[in-house]
mmCIF file of C-alpha atoms in Angstrom:
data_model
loop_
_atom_site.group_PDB
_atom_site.id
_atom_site.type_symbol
_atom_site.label_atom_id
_atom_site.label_comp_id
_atom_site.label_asym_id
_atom_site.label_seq_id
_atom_site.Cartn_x
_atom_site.Cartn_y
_atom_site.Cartn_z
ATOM 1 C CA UNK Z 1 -25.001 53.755 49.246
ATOM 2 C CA UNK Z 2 -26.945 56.983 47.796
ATOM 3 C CA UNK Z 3 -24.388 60.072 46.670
ATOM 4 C CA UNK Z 4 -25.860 64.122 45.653
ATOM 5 C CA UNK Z 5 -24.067 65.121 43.210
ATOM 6 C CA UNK Z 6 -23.617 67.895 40.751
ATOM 7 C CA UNK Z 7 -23.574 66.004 36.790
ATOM 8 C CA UNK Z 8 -22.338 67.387 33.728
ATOM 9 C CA UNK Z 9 -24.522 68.217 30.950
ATOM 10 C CA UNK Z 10 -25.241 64.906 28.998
ATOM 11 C CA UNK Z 11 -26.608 63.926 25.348
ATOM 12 C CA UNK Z 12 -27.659 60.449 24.206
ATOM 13 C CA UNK Z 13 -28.623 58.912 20.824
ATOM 14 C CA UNK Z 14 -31.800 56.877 21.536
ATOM 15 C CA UNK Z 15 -34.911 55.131 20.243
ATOM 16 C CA UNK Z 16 -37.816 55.351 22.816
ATOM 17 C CA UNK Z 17 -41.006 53.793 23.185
ATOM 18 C CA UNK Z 18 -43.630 52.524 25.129
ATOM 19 C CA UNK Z 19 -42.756 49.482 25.938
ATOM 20 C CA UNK Z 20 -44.305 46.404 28.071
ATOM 21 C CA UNK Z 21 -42.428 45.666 31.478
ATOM 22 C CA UNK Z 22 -41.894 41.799 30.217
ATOM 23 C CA UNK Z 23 -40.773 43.390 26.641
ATOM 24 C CA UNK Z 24 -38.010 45.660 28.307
ATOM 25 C CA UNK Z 25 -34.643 43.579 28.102
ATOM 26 C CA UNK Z 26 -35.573 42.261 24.452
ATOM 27 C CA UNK Z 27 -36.631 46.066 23.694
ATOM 28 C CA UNK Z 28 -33.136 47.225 25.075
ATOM 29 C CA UNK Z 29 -31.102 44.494 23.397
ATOM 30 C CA UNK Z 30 -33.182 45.009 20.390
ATOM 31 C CA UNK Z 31 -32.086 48.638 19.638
ATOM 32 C CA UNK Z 32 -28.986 49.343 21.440
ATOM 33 C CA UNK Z 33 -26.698 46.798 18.454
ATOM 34 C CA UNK Z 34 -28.880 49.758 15.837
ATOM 35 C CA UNK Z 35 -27.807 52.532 17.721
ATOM 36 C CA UNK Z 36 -24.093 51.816 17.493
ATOM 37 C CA UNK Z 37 -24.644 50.858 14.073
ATOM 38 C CA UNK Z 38 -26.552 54.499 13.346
ATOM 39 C CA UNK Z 39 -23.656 56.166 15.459
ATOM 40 C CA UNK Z 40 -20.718 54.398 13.378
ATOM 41 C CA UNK Z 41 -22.597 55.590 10.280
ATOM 42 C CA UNK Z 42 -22.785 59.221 10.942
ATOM 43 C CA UNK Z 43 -19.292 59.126 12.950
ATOM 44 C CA UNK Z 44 -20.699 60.093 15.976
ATOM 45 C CA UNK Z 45 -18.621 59.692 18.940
ATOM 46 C CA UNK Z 46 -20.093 57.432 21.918
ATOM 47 C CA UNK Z 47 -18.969 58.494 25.171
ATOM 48 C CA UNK Z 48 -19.826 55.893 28.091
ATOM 49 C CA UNK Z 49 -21.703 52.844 27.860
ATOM 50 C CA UNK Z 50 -25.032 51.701 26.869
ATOM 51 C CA UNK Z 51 -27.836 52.896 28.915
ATOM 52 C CA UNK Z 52 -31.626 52.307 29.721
ATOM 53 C CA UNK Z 53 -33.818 55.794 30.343
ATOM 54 C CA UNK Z 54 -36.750 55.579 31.984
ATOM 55 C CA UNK Z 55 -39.284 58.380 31.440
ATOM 56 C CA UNK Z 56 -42.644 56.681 32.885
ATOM 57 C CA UNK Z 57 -43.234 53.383 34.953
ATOM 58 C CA UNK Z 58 -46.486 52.834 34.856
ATOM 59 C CA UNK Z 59 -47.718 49.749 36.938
ATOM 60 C CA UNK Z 60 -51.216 50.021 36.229
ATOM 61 C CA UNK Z 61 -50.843 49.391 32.354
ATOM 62 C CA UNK Z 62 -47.517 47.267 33.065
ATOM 63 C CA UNK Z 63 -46.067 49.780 30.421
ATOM 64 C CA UNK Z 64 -42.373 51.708 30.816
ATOM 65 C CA UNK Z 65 -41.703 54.982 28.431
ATOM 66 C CA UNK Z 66 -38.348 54.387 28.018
ATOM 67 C CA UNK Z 67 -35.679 54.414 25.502
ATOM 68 C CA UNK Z 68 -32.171 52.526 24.922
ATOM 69 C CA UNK Z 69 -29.539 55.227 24.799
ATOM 70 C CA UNK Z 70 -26.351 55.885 24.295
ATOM 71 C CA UNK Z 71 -23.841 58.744 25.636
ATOM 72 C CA UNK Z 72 -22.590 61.324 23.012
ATOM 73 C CA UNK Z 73 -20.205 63.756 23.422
ATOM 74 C CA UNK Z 74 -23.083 66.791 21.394
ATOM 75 C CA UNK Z 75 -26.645 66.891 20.015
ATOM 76 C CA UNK Z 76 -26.810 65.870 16.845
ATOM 77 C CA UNK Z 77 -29.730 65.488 14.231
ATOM 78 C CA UNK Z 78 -29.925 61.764 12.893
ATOM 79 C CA UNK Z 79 -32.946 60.569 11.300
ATOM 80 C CA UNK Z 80 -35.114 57.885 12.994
ATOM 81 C CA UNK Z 81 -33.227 58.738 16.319
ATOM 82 C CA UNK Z 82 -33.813 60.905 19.256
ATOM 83 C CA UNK Z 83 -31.862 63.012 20.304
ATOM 84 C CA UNK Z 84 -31.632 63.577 24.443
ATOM 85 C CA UNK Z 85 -30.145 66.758 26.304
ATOM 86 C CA UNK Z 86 -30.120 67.189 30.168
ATOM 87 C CA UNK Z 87 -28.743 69.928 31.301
ATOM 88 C CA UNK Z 88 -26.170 70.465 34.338
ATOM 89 C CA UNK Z 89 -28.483 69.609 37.128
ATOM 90 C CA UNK Z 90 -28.118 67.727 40.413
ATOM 91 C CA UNK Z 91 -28.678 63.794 40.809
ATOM 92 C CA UNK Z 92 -28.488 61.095 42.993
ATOM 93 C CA UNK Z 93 -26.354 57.937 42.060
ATOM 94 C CA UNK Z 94 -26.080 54.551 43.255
ATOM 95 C CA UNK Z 95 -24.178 51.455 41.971
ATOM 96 C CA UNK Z 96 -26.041 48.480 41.677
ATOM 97 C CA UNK Z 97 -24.525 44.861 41.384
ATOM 98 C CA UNK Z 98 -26.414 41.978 40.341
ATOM 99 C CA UNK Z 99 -28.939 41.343 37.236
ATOM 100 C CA UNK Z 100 -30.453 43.815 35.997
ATOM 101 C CA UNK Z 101 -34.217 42.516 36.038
ATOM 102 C CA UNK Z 102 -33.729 42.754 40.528
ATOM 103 C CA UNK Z 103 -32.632 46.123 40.153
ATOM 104 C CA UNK Z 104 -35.713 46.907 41.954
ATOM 105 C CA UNK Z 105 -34.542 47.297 45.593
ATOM 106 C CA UNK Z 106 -31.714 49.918 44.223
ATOM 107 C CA UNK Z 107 -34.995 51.995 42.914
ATOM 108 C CA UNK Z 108 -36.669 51.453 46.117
ATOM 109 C CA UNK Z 109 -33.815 52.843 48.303
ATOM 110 C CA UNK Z 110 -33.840 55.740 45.855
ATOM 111 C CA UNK Z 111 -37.588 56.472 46.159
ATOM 112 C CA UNK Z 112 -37.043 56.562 50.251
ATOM 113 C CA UNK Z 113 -34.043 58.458 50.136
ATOM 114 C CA UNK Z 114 -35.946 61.350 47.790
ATOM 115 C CA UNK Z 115 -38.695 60.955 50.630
ATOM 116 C CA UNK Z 116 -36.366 61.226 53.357
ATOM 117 C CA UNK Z 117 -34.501 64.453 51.617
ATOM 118 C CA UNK Z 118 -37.746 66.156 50.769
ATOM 119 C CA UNK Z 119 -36.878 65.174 46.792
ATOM 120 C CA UNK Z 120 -38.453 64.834 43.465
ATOM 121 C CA UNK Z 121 -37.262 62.547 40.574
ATOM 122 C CA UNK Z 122 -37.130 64.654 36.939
ATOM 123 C CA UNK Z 123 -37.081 61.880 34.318
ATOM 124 C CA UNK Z 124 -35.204 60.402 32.754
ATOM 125 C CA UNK Z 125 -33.999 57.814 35.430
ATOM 126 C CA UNK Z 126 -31.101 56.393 33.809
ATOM 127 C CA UNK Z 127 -29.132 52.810 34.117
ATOM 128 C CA UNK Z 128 -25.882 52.964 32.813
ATOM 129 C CA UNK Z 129 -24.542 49.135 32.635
ATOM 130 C CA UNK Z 130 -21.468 49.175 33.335
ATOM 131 C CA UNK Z 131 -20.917 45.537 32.395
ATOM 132 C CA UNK Z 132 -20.913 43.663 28.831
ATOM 133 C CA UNK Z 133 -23.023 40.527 29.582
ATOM 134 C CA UNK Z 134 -20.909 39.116 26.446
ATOM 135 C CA UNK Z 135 -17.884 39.534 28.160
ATOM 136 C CA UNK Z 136 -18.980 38.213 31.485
ATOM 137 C CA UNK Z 137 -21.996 35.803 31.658
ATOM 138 C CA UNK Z 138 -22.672 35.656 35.554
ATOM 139 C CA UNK Z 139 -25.184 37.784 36.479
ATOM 140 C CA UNK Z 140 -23.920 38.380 39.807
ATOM 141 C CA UNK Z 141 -21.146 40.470 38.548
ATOM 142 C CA UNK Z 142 -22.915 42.600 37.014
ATOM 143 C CA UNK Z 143 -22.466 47.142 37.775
ATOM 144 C CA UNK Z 144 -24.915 48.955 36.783
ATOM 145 C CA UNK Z 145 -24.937 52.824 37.717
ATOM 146 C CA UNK Z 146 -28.583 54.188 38.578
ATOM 147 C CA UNK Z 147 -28.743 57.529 37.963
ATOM 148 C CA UNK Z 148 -31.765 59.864 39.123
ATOM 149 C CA UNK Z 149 -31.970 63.953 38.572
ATOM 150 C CA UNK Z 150 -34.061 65.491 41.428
ATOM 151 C CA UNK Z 151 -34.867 68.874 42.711
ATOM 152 C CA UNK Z 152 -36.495 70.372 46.316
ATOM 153 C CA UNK Z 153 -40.011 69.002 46.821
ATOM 154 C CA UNK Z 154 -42.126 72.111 46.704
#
């Protein structure tokens, strides 16, 4: 199930990078543990949960731009971070369930239903997970909220 839908104004603390598609999960889990650690330093308040942002999936060079983020309630200016802003601007969500590395179909449904509704993606596309694989270790269980900003095909 696809929703429209009008979202806030967010900001994320992130490290980004090209990154190969078999290097994602160990870039993610890689960075995300120094985020929190760069956020707890500077006191800066984390909003939601951990999150994957996908600027560029390129299959021809098997390389993703992406970046581990996570939600912040302002920008900020930390060094050896970026710092993200999106502004107010409409997006389609869907919620995922499963692991993470089959997310695939979710993105598939996405790219038809932006076909179907005369759509274009504006990275980043974001996953939110929703679900501490530390806390619960089937895969299966897993909620991950996919998150892409569009706008009217011109």
């Amino acid at each position: 199930q696809i929703k429209e839908q009008l979202m806030n104004q967010r900001f994320f603390i992130s490290y980004r990078s090209q990154v190969l598609f078999e290097n994602i999960q160990q870039y993610y889990t890689q960075n995300i543990s120094g985020l929190y650690q760069k956020a707890l330093d500077h006191r800066l308040a984390i909003s939601g949960m951990p999150c994957g942002l996908y600027y560029n999936w390129d299959e021809k060079t098997g390389k993703a731009d992406m970046a581990a983020g996570l939600p912040t309630l302002a920008e900020f200016n930390i060094s050896d971070t970026e710092s993200v802003s999106i502004p107010q601007k409409l997006a389609l969500l869907t919620e995922y369930k499963g692991e993470n590395s089959k997310s695939g179909i979710a993105h598939n449904a996405m790219d038809e239903y932006m076909l179907d509704h005369h759509l274009v993606n504006q990275p980043p596309v974001i996953e939110e997970y929703l679900t501490d694989p530390s806390k619960e270790p089937d895969p299966t269980n897993w909620v991950t909220n996919i998150i892409y900003y569009v706008a009217p095909k011109k």
